[in-house]
GROMACS .gro file of C-alpha atoms in nm:
model
  249
    1UNK     CA    1   3.335  -1.822  -1.577
    2UNK     CA    2   2.934  -1.786  -1.616
    3UNK     CA    3   2.946  -1.455  -1.786
    4UNK     CA    4   3.253  -1.601  -2.031
    5UNK     CA    5   3.009  -1.928  -2.094
    6UNK     CA    6   2.717  -1.687  -2.169
    7UNK     CA    7   2.917  -1.464  -2.420
    8UNK     CA    8   3.067  -1.797  -2.601
    9UNK     CA    9   2.667  -1.918  -2.632
   10UNK     CA   10   2.545  -1.591  -2.771
   11UNK     CA   11   2.840  -1.579  -3.041
   12UNK     CA   12   2.753  -1.924  -3.141
   13UNK     CA   13   2.393  -1.826  -3.194
   14UNK     CA   14   2.502  -1.549  -3.386
   15UNK     CA   15   2.742  -1.777  -3.642
   16UNK     CA   16   2.407  -2.002  -3.645
   17UNK     CA   17   2.166  -1.766  -3.738
   18UNK     CA   18   2.401  -1.571  -4.006
   19UNK     CA   19   2.342  -1.840  -4.292
   20UNK     CA   20   1.977  -1.831  -4.230
   21UNK     CA   21   1.969  -1.456  -4.226
   22UNK     CA   22   2.144  -1.446  -4.564
   23UNK     CA   23   1.882  -1.651  -4.733
   24UNK     CA   24   1.589  -1.417  -4.658
   25UNK     CA   25   1.776  -1.075  -4.645
   26UNK     CA   26   1.642  -0.954  -4.973
   27UNK     CA   27   1.283  -1.032  -4.878
   28UNK     CA   28   1.339  -0.826  -4.568
   29UNK     CA   29   1.496  -0.532  -4.791
   30UNK     CA   30   1.185  -0.551  -5.022
   31UNK     CA   31   0.942  -0.488  -4.717
   32UNK     CA   32   1.122  -0.266  -4.519
   33UNK     CA   33   0.928   0.030  -4.659
   34UNK     CA   34   0.599  -0.107  -4.592
   35UNK     CA   35   0.707  -0.214  -4.210
   36UNK     CA   36   0.834   0.139  -4.146
   37UNK     CA   37   0.505   0.287  -4.264
   38UNK     CA   38   0.300   0.061  -4.081
   39UNK     CA   39   0.519   0.135  -3.760
   40UNK     CA   40   0.499   0.504  -3.770
   41UNK     CA   41   0.160   0.557  -3.623
   42UNK     CA   42   0.251   0.319  -3.318
   43UNK     CA   43   0.562   0.486  -3.280
   44UNK     CA   44   0.385   0.853  -3.233
   45UNK     CA   45   0.160   0.655  -3.004
   46UNK     CA   46   0.423   0.559  -2.752
   47UNK     CA   47   0.540   0.913  -2.716
   48UNK     CA   48   0.236   0.952  -2.511
   49UNK     CA   49   0.348   0.787  -2.173
   50UNK     CA   50   0.043   0.714  -1.942
   51UNK     CA   51   0.116   0.843  -1.595
   52UNK     CA   52   0.112   0.623  -1.304
   53UNK     CA   53  -0.019   0.814  -0.995
   54UNK     CA   54  -0.106   0.672  -0.644
   55UNK     CA   55  -0.404   0.871  -0.494
   56UNK     CA   56  -0.502   0.869  -0.144
   57UNK     CA   57  -0.735   1.076   0.068
   58UNK     CA   58  -0.796   1.147   0.448
   59UNK     CA   59  -1.120   1.324   0.575
   60UNK     CA   60  -1.239   1.414   0.928
   61UNK     CA   61  -1.589   1.580   1.001
   62UNK     CA   62  -1.859   1.592   1.239
   63UNK     CA   63  -2.224   1.456   1.157
   64UNK     CA   64  -2.538   1.479   1.315
   65UNK     CA   65  -2.655   1.073   1.247
   66UNK     CA   66  -2.340   0.842   1.298
   67UNK     CA   67  -2.536   0.533   1.152
   68UNK     CA   68  -2.692   0.741   0.835
   69UNK     CA   69  -2.352   0.852   0.755
   70UNK     CA   70  -2.198   0.515   0.778
   71UNK     CA   71  -2.477   0.349   0.588
   72UNK     CA   72  -2.411   0.634   0.292
   73UNK     CA   73  -2.032   0.563   0.308
   74UNK     CA   74  -2.083   0.194   0.252
   75UNK     CA   75  -2.329   0.244  -0.040
   76UNK     CA   76  -2.097   0.499  -0.196
   77UNK     CA   77  -1.818   0.232  -0.144
   78UNK     CA   78  -2.019  -0.039  -0.299
   79UNK     CA   79  -2.135   0.163  -0.581
   80UNK     CA   80  -1.778   0.226  -0.704
   81UNK     CA   81  -1.666  -0.106  -0.692
   82UNK     CA   82  -1.454  -0.064  -0.388
   83UNK     CA   83  -1.452  -0.240  -0.054
   84UNK     CA   84  -1.390  -0.168   0.319
   85UNK     CA   85  -1.068  -0.290   0.450
   86UNK     CA   86  -1.110  -0.172   0.810
   87UNK     CA   87  -1.409  -0.040   1.030
   88UNK     CA   88  -1.386   0.059   1.376
   89UNK     CA   89  -1.587   0.245   1.631
   90UNK     CA   90  -1.456   0.429   1.956
   91UNK     CA   91  -1.692   0.568   2.232
   92UNK     CA   92  -1.551   0.843   2.438
   93UNK     CA   93  -1.747   1.061   2.690
   94UNK     CA   94  -1.789   1.346   2.458
   95UNK     CA   95  -1.810   1.188   2.095
   96UNK     CA   96  -1.846   0.860   1.923
   97UNK     CA   97  -1.605   0.805   1.638
   98UNK     CA   98  -1.618   0.587   1.356
   99UNK     CA   99  -1.306   0.536   1.124
  100UNK     CA  100  -1.306   0.380   0.805
  101UNK     CA  101  -1.052   0.254   0.562
  102UNK     CA  102  -1.150   0.212   0.196
  103UNK     CA  103  -1.024   0.086  -0.101
  104UNK     CA  104  -1.158   0.171  -0.445
  105UNK     CA  105  -1.071   0.186  -0.813
  106UNK     CA  106  -0.857   0.488  -0.899
  107UNK     CA  107  -1.090   0.599  -1.178
  108UNK     CA  108  -1.379   0.632  -0.929
  109UNK     CA  109  -1.161   0.828  -0.673
  110UNK     CA  110  -1.319   1.180  -0.738
  111UNK     CA  111  -1.654   1.050  -0.808
  112UNK     CA  112  -1.656   0.859  -0.450
  113UNK     CA  113  -1.507   1.177  -0.265
  114UNK     CA  114  -1.764   1.412  -0.417
  115UNK     CA  115  -2.047   1.171  -0.322
  116UNK     CA  116  -1.950   1.143   0.050
  117UNK     CA  117  -1.908   1.529   0.094
  118UNK     CA  118  -2.258   1.555   0.014
  119UNK     CA  119  -2.427   1.721   0.336
  120UNK     CA  120  -2.096   1.767   0.508
  121UNK     CA  121  -2.097   2.138   0.633
  122UNK     CA  122  -1.706   2.142   0.746
  123UNK     CA  123  -1.427   1.926   0.694
  124UNK     CA  124  -1.163   1.939   1.030
  125UNK     CA  125  -0.949   1.746   0.774
  126UNK     CA  126  -0.936   1.699   0.401
  127UNK     CA  127  -0.608   1.610   0.237
  128UNK     CA  128  -0.579   1.454  -0.120
  129UNK     CA  129  -0.243   1.341  -0.271
  130UNK     CA  130  -0.145   1.224  -0.596
  131UNK     CA  131   0.205   1.086  -0.613
  132UNK     CA  132   0.370   1.042  -0.941
  133UNK     CA  133   0.542   0.708  -0.968
  134UNK     CA  134   0.551   0.674  -1.335
  135UNK     CA  135   0.960   0.696  -1.378
  136UNK     CA  136   0.988   0.457  -1.078
  137UNK     CA  137   0.718   0.220  -1.241
  138UNK     CA  138   0.880   0.189  -1.584
  139UNK     CA  139   1.243   0.171  -1.457
  140UNK     CA  140   1.141  -0.113  -1.198
  141UNK     CA  141   0.947  -0.277  -1.533
  142UNK     CA  142   1.254  -0.244  -1.761
  143UNK     CA  143   1.502  -0.399  -1.478
  144UNK     CA  144   1.262  -0.656  -1.426
  145UNK     CA  145   1.250  -0.762  -1.782
  146UNK     CA  146   1.642  -0.747  -1.809
  147UNK     CA  147   1.677  -0.987  -1.535
  148UNK     CA  148   1.435  -1.222  -1.660
  149UNK     CA  149   1.603  -1.225  -1.982
  150UNK     CA  150   1.942  -1.280  -1.839
  151UNK     CA  151   1.790  -1.584  -1.647
  152UNK     CA  152   1.651  -1.728  -1.958
  153UNK     CA  153   1.998  -1.694  -2.125
  154UNK     CA  154   2.160  -1.870  -1.817
  155UNK     CA  155   1.913  -2.162  -1.805
  156UNK     CA  156   1.991  -2.216  -2.172
  157UNK     CA  157   2.352  -2.231  -2.089
  158UNK     CA  158   2.287  -2.447  -1.827
  159UNK     CA  159   2.112  -2.706  -2.053
  160UNK     CA  160   2.450  -2.731  -2.265
  161UNK     CA  161   2.684  -2.701  -1.955
  162UNK     CA  162   2.915  -3.022  -1.966
  163UNK     CA  163   3.105  -3.019  -1.664
  164UNK     CA  164   3.030  -3.006  -1.274
  165UNK     CA  165   3.207  -2.686  -1.221
  166UNK     CA  166   3.029  -2.516  -1.496
  167UNK     CA  167   2.663  -2.655  -1.373
  168UNK     CA  168   2.791  -2.534  -1.016
  169UNK     CA  169   2.856  -2.151  -1.134
  170UNK     CA  170   2.553  -2.135  -1.360
  171UNK     CA  171   2.329  -2.264  -1.105
  172UNK     CA  172   2.488  -1.985  -0.871
  173UNK     CA  173   2.385  -1.729  -1.114
  174UNK     CA  174   2.068  -1.832  -1.193
  175UNK     CA  175   1.958  -1.865  -0.801
  176UNK     CA  176   2.080  -1.486  -0.764
  177UNK     CA  177   1.874  -1.366  -1.048
  178UNK     CA  178   1.571  -1.560  -0.927
  179UNK     CA  179   1.617  -1.403  -0.576
  180UNK     CA  180   1.630  -1.050  -0.739
  181UNK     CA  181   1.343  -1.120  -0.978
  182UNK     CA  182   1.105  -1.219  -0.676
  183UNK     CA  183   1.195  -0.926  -0.505
  184UNK     CA  184   1.125  -0.691  -0.803
  185UNK     CA  185   0.793  -0.867  -0.881
  186UNK     CA  186   0.680  -0.823  -0.544
  187UNK     CA  187   0.756  -0.450  -0.526
  188UNK     CA  188   0.570  -0.438  -0.911
  189UNK     CA  189   0.259  -0.621  -0.747
  190UNK     CA  190   0.272  -0.385  -0.488
  191UNK     CA  191   0.298  -0.082  -0.686
  192UNK     CA  192   0.028  -0.203  -0.938
  193UNK     CA  193  -0.214  -0.245  -0.683
  194UNK     CA  194  -0.155   0.108  -0.522
  195UNK     CA  195  -0.194   0.262  -0.863
  196UNK     CA  196  -0.510   0.071  -0.973
  197UNK     CA  197  -0.664   0.093  -0.605
  198UNK     CA  198  -0.667   0.432  -0.402
  199UNK     CA  199  -0.701   0.455  -0.037
  200UNK     CA  200  -0.928   0.682   0.153
  201UNK     CA  201  -0.933   0.703   0.541
  202UNK     CA  202  -1.244   0.847   0.654
  203UNK     CA  203  -1.330   0.939   1.048
  204UNK     CA  204  -1.661   1.094   1.137
  205UNK     CA  205  -1.812   1.156   1.476
  206UNK     CA  206  -2.115   1.276   1.668
  207UNK     CA  207  -2.087   1.452   1.984
  208UNK     CA  208  -2.262   1.280   2.273
  209UNK     CA  209  -2.327   1.517   2.555
  210UNK     CA  210  -2.324   1.888   2.644
  211UNK     CA  211  -2.105   2.078   2.836
  212UNK     CA  212  -2.302   2.115   3.189
  213UNK     CA  213  -2.349   1.749   3.186
  214UNK     CA  214  -1.962   1.695   3.132
  215UNK     CA  215  -1.902   1.891   3.470
  216UNK     CA  216  -2.150   1.668   3.632
  217UNK     CA  217  -2.013   1.353   3.514
  218UNK     CA  218  -1.648   1.495   3.632
  219UNK     CA  219  -1.775   1.541   3.961
  220UNK     CA  220  -1.936   1.210   3.991
  221UNK     CA  221  -1.621   1.065   3.856
  222UNK     CA  222  -1.404   1.279   4.113
  223UNK     CA  223  -1.626   1.132   4.414
  224UNK     CA  224  -1.558   0.776   4.286
  225UNK     CA  225  -1.192   0.824   4.245
  226UNK     CA  226  -1.167   1.000   4.594
  227UNK     CA  227  -1.346   0.690   4.775
  228UNK     CA  228  -1.102   0.473   4.591
  229UNK     CA  229  -0.801   0.663   4.705
  230UNK     CA  230  -0.966   0.689   5.063
  231UNK     CA  231  -0.973   0.287   5.070
  232UNK     CA  232  -0.619   0.275   4.906
  233UNK     CA  233  -0.480   0.474   5.199
  234UNK     CA  234  -0.601   0.248   5.443
  235UNK     CA  235  -0.479  -0.047   5.253
  236UNK     CA  236  -0.145   0.109   5.252
  237UNK     CA  237  -0.156   0.141   5.651
  238UNK     CA  238  -0.203  -0.233   5.678
  239UNK     CA  239   0.134  -0.274   5.496
  240UNK     CA  240   0.326  -0.053   5.757
  241UNK     CA  241   0.137  -0.121   6.050
  242UNK     CA  242   0.463  -0.280   6.250
  243UNK     CA  243   0.616   0.082   6.211
  244UNK     CA  244   0.327   0.239   6.330
  245UNK     CA  245   0.304   0.016   6.644
  246UNK     CA  246   0.671   0.104   6.692
  247UNK     CA  247   0.630   0.480   6.654
  248UNK     CA  248   0.324   0.457   6.912
  249UNK     CA  249   0.524   0.251   7.178
   0.00000   0.00000   0.00000
């Protein structure tokens, strides 16, 4: 019913516009060659579609000075106009690890990687990806615009509806369209954010102790664990003392 109302409304608009169009058809015809010549350069420019890329990187390396490396990366992030979305430090026995998640403008991606790589002798992990989402982006944009145009026409129909049945039917269509539009707008915002801002995950660590010290620590730790197990054994005996007593008797 709603689609039938939409078609009827569109047909009426076409009939109302036909008389006005006949009045200036001669003027349009006279300007048409100039319009085509003016639009020709724009048409050729549209042939070069800007690619939509999502750039990400993962880096892991050893450093000699954890604090200095952290400071250099923070400075490079600020210089590129980015920000640190996550910063954590983990202390193990053999190493201290710093893990950063960085968001920065995509056009600064390559320069940022080059800057934070200065002084790094070896990358244990260095993964760079560039996902092409051009087709997905423009497909989503086209479908979103189509949904919005359809919603606009249904709202125009709703303003002219005369019966309760027509109003209810059109409102159902508008609600469904609005739900689809909001979902698609959310996906579009996320995709634009991923395209405009690249993400770089950086892990760098410093070794904390030598191998010889490691064995001494393991020995001391084993002694402590053994003592705890010894105490735990006697605690266990207290839980079963009646059975021990019966066995002795």
